[in-house]
PDB file of C-alpha atoms in Angstrom:
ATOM      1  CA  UNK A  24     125.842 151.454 153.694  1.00  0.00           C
ATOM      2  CA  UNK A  25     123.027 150.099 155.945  1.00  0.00           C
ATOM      3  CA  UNK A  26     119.189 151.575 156.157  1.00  0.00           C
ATOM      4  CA  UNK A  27     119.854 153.234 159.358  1.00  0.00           C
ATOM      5  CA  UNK A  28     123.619 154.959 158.632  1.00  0.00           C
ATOM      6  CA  UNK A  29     122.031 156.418 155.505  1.00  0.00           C
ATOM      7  CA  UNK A  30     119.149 158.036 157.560  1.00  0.00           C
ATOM      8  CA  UNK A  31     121.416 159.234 160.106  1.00  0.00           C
ATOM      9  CA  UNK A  32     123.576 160.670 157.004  1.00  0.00           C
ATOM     10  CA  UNK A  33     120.431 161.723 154.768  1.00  0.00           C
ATOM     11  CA  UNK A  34     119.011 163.368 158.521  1.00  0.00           C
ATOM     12  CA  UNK A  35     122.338 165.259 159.275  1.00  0.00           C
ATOM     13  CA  UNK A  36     122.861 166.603 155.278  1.00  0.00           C
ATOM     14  CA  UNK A  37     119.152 168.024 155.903  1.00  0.00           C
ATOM     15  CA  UNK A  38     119.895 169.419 159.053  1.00  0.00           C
ATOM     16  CA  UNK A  39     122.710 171.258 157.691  1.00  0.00           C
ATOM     17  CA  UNK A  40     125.176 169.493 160.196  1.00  0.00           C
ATOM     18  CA  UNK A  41     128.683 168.811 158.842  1.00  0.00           C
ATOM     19  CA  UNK A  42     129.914 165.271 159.486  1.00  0.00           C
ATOM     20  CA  UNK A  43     132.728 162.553 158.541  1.00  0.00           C
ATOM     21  CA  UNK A  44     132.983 159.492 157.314  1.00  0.00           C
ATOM     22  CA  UNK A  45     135.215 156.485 157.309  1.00  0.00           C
ATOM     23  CA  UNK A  46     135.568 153.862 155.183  1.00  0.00           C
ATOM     24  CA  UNK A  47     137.191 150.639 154.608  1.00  0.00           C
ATOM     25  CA  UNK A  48     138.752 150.663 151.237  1.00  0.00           C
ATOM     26  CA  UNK A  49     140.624 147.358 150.808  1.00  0.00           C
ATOM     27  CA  UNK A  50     142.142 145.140 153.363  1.00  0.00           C
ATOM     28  CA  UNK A  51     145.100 142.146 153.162  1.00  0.00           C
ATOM     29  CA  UNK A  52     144.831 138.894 155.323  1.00  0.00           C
ATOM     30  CA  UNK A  53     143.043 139.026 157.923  1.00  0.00           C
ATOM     31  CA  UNK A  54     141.250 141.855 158.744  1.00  0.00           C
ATOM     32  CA  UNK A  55     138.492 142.719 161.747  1.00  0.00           C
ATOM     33  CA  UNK A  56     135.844 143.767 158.733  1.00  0.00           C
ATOM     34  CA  UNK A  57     136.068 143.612 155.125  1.00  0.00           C
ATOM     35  CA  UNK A  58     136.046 145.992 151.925  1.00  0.00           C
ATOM     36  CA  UNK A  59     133.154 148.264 152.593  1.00  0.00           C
ATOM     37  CA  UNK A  60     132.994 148.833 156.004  1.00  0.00           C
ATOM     38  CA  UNK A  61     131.687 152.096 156.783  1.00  0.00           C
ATOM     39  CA  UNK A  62     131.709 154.077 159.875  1.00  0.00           C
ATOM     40  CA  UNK A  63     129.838 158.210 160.546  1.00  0.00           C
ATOM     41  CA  UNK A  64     131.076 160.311 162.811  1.00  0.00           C
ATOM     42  CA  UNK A  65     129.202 163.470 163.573  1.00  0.00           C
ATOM     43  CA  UNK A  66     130.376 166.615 165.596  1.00  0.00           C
ATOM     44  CA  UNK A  67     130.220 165.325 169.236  1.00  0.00           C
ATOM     45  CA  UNK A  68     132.109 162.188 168.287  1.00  0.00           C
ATOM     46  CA  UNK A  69     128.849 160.025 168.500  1.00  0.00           C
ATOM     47  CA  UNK A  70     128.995 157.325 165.404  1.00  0.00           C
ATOM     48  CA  UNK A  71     126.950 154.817 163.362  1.00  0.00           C
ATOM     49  CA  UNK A  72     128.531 151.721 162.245  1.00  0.00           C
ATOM     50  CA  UNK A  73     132.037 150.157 162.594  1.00  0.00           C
ATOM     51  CA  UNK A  74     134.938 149.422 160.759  1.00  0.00           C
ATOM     52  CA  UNK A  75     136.151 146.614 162.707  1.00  0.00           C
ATOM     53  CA  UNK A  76     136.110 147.490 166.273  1.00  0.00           C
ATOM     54  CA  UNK A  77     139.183 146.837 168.878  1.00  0.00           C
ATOM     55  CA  UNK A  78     142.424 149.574 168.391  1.00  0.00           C
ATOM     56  CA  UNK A  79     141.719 149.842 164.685  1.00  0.00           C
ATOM     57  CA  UNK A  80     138.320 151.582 165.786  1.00  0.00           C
ATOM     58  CA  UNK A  81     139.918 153.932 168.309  1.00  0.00           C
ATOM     59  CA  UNK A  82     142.929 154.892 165.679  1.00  0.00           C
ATOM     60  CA  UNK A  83     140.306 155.753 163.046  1.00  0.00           C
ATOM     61  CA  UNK A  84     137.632 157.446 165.336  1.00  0.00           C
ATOM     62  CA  UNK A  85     140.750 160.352 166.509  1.00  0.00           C
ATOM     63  CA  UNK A  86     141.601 160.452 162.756  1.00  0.00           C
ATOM     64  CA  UNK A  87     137.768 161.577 162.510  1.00  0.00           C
ATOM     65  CA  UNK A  88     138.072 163.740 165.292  1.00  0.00           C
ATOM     66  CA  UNK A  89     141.293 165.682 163.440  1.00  0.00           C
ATOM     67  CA  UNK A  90     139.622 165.991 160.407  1.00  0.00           C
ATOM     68  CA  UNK A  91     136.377 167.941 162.040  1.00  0.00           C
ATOM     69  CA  UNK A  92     139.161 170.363 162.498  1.00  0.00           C
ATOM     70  CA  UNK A  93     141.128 170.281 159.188  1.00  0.00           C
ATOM     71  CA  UNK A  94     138.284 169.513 156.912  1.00  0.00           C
ATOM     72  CA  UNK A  95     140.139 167.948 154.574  1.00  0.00           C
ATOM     73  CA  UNK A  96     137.996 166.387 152.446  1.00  0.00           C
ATOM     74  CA  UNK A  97     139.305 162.677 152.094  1.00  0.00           C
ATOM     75  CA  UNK A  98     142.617 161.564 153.658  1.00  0.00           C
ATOM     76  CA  UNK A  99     143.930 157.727 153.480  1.00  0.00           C
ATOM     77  CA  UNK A 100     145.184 155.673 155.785  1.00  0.00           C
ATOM     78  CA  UNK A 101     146.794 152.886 156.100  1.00  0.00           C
ATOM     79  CA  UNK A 102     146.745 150.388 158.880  1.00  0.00           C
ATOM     80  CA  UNK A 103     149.062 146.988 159.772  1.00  0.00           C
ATOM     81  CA  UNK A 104     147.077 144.601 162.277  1.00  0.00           C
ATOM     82  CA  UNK A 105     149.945 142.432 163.094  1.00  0.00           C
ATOM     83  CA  UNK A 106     151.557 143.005 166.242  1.00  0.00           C
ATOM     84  CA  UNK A 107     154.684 141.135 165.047  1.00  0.00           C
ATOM     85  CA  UNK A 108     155.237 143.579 162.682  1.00  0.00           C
ATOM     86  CA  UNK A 109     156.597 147.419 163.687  1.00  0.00           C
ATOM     87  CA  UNK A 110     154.421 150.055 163.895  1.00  0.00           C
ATOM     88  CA  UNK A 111     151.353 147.905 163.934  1.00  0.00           C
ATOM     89  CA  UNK A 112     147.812 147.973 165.632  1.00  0.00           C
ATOM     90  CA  UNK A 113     148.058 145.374 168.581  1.00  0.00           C
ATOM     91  CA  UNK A 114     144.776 143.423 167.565  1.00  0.00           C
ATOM     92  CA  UNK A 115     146.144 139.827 166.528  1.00  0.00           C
ATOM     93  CA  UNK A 116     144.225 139.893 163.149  1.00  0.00           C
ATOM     94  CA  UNK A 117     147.911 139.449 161.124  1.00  0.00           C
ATOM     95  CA  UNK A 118     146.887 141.354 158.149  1.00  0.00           C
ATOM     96  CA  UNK A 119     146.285 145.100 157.079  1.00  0.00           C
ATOM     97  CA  UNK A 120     143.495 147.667 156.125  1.00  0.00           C
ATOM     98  CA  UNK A 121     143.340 150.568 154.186  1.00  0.00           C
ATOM     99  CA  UNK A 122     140.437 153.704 155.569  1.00  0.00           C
ATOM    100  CA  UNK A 123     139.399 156.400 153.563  1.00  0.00           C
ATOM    101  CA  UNK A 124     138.136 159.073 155.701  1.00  0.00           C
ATOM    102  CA  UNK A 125     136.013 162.145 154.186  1.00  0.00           C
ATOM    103  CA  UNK A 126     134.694 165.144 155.579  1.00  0.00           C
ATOM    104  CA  UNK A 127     131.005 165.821 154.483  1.00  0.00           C
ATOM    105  CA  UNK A 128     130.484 168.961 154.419  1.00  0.00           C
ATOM    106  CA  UNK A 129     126.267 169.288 154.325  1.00  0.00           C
ATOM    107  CA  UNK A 130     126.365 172.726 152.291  1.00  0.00           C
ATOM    108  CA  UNK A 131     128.460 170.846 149.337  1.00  0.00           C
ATOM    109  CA  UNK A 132     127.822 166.890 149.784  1.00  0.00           C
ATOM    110  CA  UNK A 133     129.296 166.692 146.573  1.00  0.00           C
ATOM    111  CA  UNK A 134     129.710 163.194 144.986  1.00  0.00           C
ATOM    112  CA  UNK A 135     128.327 161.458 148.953  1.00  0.00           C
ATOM    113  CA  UNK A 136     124.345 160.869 148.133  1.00  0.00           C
ATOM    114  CA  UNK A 137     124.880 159.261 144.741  1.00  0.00           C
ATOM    115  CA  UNK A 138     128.739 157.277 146.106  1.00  0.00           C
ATOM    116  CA  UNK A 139     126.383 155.870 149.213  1.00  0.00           C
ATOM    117  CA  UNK A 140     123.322 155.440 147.451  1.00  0.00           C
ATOM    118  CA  UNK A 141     121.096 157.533 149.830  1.00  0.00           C
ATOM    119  CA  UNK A 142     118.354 157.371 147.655  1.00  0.00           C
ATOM    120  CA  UNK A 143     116.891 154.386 147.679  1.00  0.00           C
ATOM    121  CA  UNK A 144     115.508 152.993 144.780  1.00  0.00           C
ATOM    122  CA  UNK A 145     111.330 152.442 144.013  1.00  0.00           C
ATOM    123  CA  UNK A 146     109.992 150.231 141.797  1.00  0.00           C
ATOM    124  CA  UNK A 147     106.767 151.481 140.260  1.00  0.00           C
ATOM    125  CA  UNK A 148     104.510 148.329 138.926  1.00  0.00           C
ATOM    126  CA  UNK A 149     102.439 150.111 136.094  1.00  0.00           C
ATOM    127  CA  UNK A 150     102.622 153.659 134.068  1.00  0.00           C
ATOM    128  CA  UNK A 151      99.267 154.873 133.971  1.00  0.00           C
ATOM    129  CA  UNK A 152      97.446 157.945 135.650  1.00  0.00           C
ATOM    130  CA  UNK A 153      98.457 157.295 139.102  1.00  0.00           C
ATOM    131  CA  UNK A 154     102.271 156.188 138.321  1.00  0.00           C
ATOM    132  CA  UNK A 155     102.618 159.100 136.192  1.00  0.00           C
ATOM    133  CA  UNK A 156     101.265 161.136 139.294  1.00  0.00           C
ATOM    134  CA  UNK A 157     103.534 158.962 141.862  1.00  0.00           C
ATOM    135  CA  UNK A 158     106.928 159.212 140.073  1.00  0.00           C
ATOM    136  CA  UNK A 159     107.968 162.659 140.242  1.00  0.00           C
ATOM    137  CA  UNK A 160     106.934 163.139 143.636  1.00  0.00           C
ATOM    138  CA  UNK A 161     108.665 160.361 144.844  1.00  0.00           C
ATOM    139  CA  UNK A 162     112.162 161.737 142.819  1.00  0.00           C
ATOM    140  CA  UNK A 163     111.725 164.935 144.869  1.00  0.00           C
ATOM    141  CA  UNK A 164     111.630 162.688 148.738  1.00  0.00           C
ATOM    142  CA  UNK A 165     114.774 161.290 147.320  1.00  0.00           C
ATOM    143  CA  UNK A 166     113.874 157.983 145.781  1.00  0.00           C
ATOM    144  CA  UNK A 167     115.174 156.647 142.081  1.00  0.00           C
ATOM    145  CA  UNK A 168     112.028 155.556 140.637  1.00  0.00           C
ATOM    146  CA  UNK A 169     111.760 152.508 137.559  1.00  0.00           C
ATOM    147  CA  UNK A 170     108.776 152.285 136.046  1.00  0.00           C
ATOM    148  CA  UNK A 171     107.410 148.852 134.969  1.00  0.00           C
ATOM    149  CA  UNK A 172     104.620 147.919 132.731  1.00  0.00           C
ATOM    150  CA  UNK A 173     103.978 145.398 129.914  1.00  0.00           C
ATOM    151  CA  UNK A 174     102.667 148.362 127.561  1.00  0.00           C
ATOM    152  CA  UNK A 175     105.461 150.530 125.367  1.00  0.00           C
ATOM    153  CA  UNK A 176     103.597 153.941 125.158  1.00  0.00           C
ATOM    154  CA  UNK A 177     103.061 153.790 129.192  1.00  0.00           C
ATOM    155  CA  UNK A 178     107.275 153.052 130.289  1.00  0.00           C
ATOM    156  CA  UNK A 179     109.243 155.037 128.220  1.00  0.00           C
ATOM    157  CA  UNK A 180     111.676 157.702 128.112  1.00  0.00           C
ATOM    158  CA  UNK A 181     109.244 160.244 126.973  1.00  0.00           C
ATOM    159  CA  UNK A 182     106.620 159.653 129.640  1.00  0.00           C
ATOM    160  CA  UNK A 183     108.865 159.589 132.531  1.00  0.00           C
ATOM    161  CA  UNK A 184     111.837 161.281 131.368  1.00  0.00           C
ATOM    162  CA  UNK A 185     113.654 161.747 134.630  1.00  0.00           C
ATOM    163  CA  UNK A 186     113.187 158.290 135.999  1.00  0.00           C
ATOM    164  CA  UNK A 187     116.227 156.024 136.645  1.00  0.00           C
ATOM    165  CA  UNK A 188     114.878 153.378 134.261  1.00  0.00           C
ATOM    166  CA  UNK A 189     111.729 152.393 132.639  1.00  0.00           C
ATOM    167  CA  UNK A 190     111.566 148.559 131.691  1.00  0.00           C
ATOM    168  CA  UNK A 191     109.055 146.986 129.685  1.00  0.00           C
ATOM    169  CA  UNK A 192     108.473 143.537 130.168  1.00  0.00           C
ATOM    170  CA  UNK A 193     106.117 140.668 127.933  1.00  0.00           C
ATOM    171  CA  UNK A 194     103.669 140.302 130.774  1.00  0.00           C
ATOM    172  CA  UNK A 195     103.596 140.661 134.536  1.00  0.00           C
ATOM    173  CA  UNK A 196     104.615 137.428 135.112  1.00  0.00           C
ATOM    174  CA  UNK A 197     108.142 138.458 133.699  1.00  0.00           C
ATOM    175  CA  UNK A 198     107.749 141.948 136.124  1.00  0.00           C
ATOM    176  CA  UNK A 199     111.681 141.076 138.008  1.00  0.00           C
ATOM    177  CA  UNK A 200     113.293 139.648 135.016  1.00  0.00           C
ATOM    178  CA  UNK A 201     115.406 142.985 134.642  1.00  0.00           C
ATOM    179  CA  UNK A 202     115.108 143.865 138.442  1.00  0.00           C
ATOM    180  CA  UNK A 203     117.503 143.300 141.487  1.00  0.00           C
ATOM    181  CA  UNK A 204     115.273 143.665 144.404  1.00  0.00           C
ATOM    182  CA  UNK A 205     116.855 144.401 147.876  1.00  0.00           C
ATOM    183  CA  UNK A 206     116.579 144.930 151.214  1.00  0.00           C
ATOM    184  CA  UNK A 207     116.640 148.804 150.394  1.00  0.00           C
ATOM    185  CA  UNK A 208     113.847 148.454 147.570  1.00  0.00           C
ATOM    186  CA  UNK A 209     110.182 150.426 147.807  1.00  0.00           C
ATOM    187  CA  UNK A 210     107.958 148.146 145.484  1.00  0.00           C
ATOM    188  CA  UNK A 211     105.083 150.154 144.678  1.00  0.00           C
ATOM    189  CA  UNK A 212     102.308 148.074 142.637  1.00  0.00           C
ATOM    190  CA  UNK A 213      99.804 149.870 140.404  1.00  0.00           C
ATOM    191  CA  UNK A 214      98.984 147.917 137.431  1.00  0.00           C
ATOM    192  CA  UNK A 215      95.881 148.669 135.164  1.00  0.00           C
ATOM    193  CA  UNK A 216      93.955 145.263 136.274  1.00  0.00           C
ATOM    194  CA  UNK A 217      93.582 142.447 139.303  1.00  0.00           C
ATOM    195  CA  UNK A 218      95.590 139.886 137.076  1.00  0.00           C
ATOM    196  CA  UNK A 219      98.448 142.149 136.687  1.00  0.00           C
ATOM    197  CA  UNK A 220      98.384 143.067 140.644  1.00  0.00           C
ATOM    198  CA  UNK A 221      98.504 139.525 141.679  1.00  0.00           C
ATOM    199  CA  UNK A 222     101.200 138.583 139.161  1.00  0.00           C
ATOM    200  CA  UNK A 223     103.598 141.351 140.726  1.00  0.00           C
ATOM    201  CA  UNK A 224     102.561 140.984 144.237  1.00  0.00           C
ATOM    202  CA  UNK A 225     103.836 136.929 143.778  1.00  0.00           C
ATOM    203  CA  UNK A 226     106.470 137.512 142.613  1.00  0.00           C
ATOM    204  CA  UNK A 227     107.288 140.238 145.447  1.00  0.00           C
ATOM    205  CA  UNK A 228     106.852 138.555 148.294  1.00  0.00           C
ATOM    206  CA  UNK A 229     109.598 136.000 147.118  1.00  0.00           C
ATOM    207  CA  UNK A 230     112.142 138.775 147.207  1.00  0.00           C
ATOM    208  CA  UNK A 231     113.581 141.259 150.099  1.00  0.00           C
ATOM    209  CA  UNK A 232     111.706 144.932 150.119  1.00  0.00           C
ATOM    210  CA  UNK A 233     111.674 147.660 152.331  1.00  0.00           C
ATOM    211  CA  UNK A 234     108.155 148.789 151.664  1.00  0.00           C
ATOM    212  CA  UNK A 235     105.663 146.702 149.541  1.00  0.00           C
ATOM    213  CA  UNK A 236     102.429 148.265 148.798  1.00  0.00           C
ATOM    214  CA  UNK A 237      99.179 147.578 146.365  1.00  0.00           C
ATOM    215  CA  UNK A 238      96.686 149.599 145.231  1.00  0.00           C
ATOM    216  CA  UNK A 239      93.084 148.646 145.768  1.00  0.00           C
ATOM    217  CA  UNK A 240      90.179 148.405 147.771  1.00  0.00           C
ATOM    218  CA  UNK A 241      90.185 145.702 150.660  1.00  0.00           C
ATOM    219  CA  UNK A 242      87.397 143.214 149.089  1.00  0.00           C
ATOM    220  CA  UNK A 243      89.532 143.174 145.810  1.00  0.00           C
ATOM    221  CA  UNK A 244      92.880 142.488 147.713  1.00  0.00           C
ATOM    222  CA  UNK A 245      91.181 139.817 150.074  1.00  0.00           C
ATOM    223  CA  UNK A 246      90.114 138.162 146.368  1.00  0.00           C
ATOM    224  CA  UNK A 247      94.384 138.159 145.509  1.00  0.00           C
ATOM    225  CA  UNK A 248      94.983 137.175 149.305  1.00  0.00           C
ATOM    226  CA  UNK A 249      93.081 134.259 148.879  1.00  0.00           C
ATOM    227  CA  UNK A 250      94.406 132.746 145.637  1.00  0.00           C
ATOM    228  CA  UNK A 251      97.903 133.535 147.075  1.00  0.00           C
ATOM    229  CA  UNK A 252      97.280 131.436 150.121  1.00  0.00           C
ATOM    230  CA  UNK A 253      96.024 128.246 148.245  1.00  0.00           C
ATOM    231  CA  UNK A 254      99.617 128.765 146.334  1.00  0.00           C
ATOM    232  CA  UNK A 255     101.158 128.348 149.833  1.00  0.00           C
ATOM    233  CA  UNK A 256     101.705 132.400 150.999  1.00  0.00           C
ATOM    234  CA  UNK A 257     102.031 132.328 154.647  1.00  0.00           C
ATOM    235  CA  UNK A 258      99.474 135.340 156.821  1.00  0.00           C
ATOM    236  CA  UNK A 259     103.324 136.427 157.779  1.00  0.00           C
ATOM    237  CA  UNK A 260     104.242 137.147 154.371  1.00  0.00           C
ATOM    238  CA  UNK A 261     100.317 138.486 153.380  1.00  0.00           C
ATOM    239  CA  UNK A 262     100.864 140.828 156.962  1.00  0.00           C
ATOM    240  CA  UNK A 263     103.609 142.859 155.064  1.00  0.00           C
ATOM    241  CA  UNK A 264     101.459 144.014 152.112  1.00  0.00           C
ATOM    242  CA  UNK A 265     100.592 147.235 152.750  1.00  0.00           C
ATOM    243  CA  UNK A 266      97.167 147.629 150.729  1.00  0.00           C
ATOM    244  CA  UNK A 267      95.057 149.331 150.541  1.00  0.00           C
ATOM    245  CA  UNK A 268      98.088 151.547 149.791  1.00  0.00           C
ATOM    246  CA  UNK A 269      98.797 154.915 150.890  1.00  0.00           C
ATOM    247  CA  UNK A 270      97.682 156.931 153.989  1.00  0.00           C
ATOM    248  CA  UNK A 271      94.327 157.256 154.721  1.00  0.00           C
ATOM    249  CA  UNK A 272      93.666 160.675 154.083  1.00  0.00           C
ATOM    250  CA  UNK A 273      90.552 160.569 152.143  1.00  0.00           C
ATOM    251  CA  UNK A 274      92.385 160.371 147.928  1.00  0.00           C
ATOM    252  CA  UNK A 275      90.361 160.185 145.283  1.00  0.00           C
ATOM    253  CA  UNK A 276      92.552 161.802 142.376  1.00  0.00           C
ATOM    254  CA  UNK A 277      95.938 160.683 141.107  1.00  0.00           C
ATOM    255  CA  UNK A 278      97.587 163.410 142.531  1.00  0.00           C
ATOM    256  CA  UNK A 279      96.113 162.660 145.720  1.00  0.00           C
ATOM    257  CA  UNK A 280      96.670 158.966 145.868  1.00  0.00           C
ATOM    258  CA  UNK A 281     100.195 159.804 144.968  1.00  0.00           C
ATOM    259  CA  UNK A 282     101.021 161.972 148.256  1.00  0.00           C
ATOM    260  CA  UNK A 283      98.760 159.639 150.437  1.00  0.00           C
ATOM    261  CA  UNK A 284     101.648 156.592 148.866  1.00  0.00           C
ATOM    262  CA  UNK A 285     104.558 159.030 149.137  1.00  0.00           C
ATOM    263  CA  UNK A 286     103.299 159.984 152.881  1.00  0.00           C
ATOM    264  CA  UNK A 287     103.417 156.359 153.771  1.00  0.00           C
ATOM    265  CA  UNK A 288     106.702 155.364 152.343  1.00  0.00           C
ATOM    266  CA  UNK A 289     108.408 158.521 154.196  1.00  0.00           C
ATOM    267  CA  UNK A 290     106.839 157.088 157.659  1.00  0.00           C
ATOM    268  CA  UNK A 291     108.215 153.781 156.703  1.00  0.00           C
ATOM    269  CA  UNK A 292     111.491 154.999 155.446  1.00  0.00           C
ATOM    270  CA  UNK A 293     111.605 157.379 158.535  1.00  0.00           C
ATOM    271  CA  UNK A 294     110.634 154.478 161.029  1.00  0.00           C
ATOM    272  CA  UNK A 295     113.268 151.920 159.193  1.00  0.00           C
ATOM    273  CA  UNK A 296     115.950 154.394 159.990  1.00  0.00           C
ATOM    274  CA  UNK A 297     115.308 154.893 163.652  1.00  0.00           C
ATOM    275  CA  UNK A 298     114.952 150.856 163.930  1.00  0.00           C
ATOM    276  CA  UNK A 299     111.711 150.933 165.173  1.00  0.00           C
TER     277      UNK A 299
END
């Protein structure tokens, strides 16, 4: 599911507006879009995504419609795309698809925020003081957190015993050996030390992110700037660091650097979603 259909579905759940959703579930030949394909619809008929456009679109979007008024919760249906064939969708593609469609009902999502992965996943770089500050508050804006750091007693079960994973790793330099960064990851970096900041933060801007941030004050990060640029980091690529991190709303505890980070990655998250 992209960034912007899972704020539109995270937006309407929190709203407490029912809507619908249609998927593709598996397709034969040739097909307008491919396993995966998902489509919202919400109450006026208004929708996010596609599931392959043309007659197959129109078919699926009054099967949405219906279900608004039986709410049944998931229905299948299957669809034949070549015209030679009887009973088929006149589109020309010559092969079939399969849509799931489900009414959400935003009372009792049920199985829908963990099935569409509407939490997005953030990737803590170090365990100490303000990690351990950062982690459950981001867990409660809807994130899965991972903590990373090269020290045992500061990842671990124990510390941050709700967290989707902690991951220790040999050094810094080995920070994404266990990670698959994507275009829906919130990289967080926090390590104890300069060294450890600038191994993570190379390593970062090699891979796709949807926030990246670094703790620190501006003179230290201009220090790490520098030494990335000699290794060939573009200003483009420096431009998306957001450091130093958080909102500017005057932290000086933990706890407080933790909401000013959680503050920003909700105005990101929020902006991201609207495609601003």
């Amino acid at each position: 599911m992209s960034e912007q259909l899972s704020y539109h579905a995270r937006d309407l759940i929190e709203k407490g507006e029912d809507f619908v959703i249609a998927k593709v579930v598996d397709t034969k030949g040739s097909a307008p879009r491919k396993k995966g394909a998902v489509m919202l619809m919400r109450k006026d008929g208004s929708t996010v995504g596609t599931v392959g456009g043309g007659l197959l679109e129109a078919e699926t979007e009054k099967l949405c419609l219906k279900t608004f008024e039986t709410k049944e919760k998931s229905s299948i249906y299957e669809f034949t795309l070549d015209e030679k064939q009887q009973g088929a969708l006149d589109m020309g593609c010559g092969g079939d698809a399969v849509i799931q469609i489900d009414y959400i009902s935003a009372d009792d999502p049920g199985d829908f925020i963990e099935e569409f992965k509407l939490k997005s996943t953030a990737y803590i770089f170090g365990g100490g003081h303000v990690a351990y500050a950062l982690e459950p508050v981001l867990r409660h804006v809807d994130f899965r957190t991972v903590v990373i750091d090269d020290r045992e007693e500061y990842a671990n079960p124990q510390r941050y015993p709700h967290a989707e994973r902690t991951v220790v790793v040999s050094d810094f330099d080995h920070a994404f050996d266990d990670i698959e960064a994507d275009e829906d990851s919130y990289i967080i970096i926090v390590t104890r030390g300069h060294r450890g900041d600038l191994q993570v933060l190379r390593q970062a801007l090699r891979r796709p992110f949807a926030y990246l941030g670094m703790i620190g004050s501006r003179r230290k990060n201009s220090l790490l700037y520098d030494a990335l640029r000699e290794e060939g980091v573009t200003e483009e690529q420096i431009a998306q660091v957001h450091s130093p991190i958080g909102l500017d709303i005057g932290a000086e505890t933990p706890e407080e650097i933790a909401v000013s980070i959680v503050a920003e990655i909700i105005r990101e998250r929020a902006e991201a979603g609207r495609g601003d």
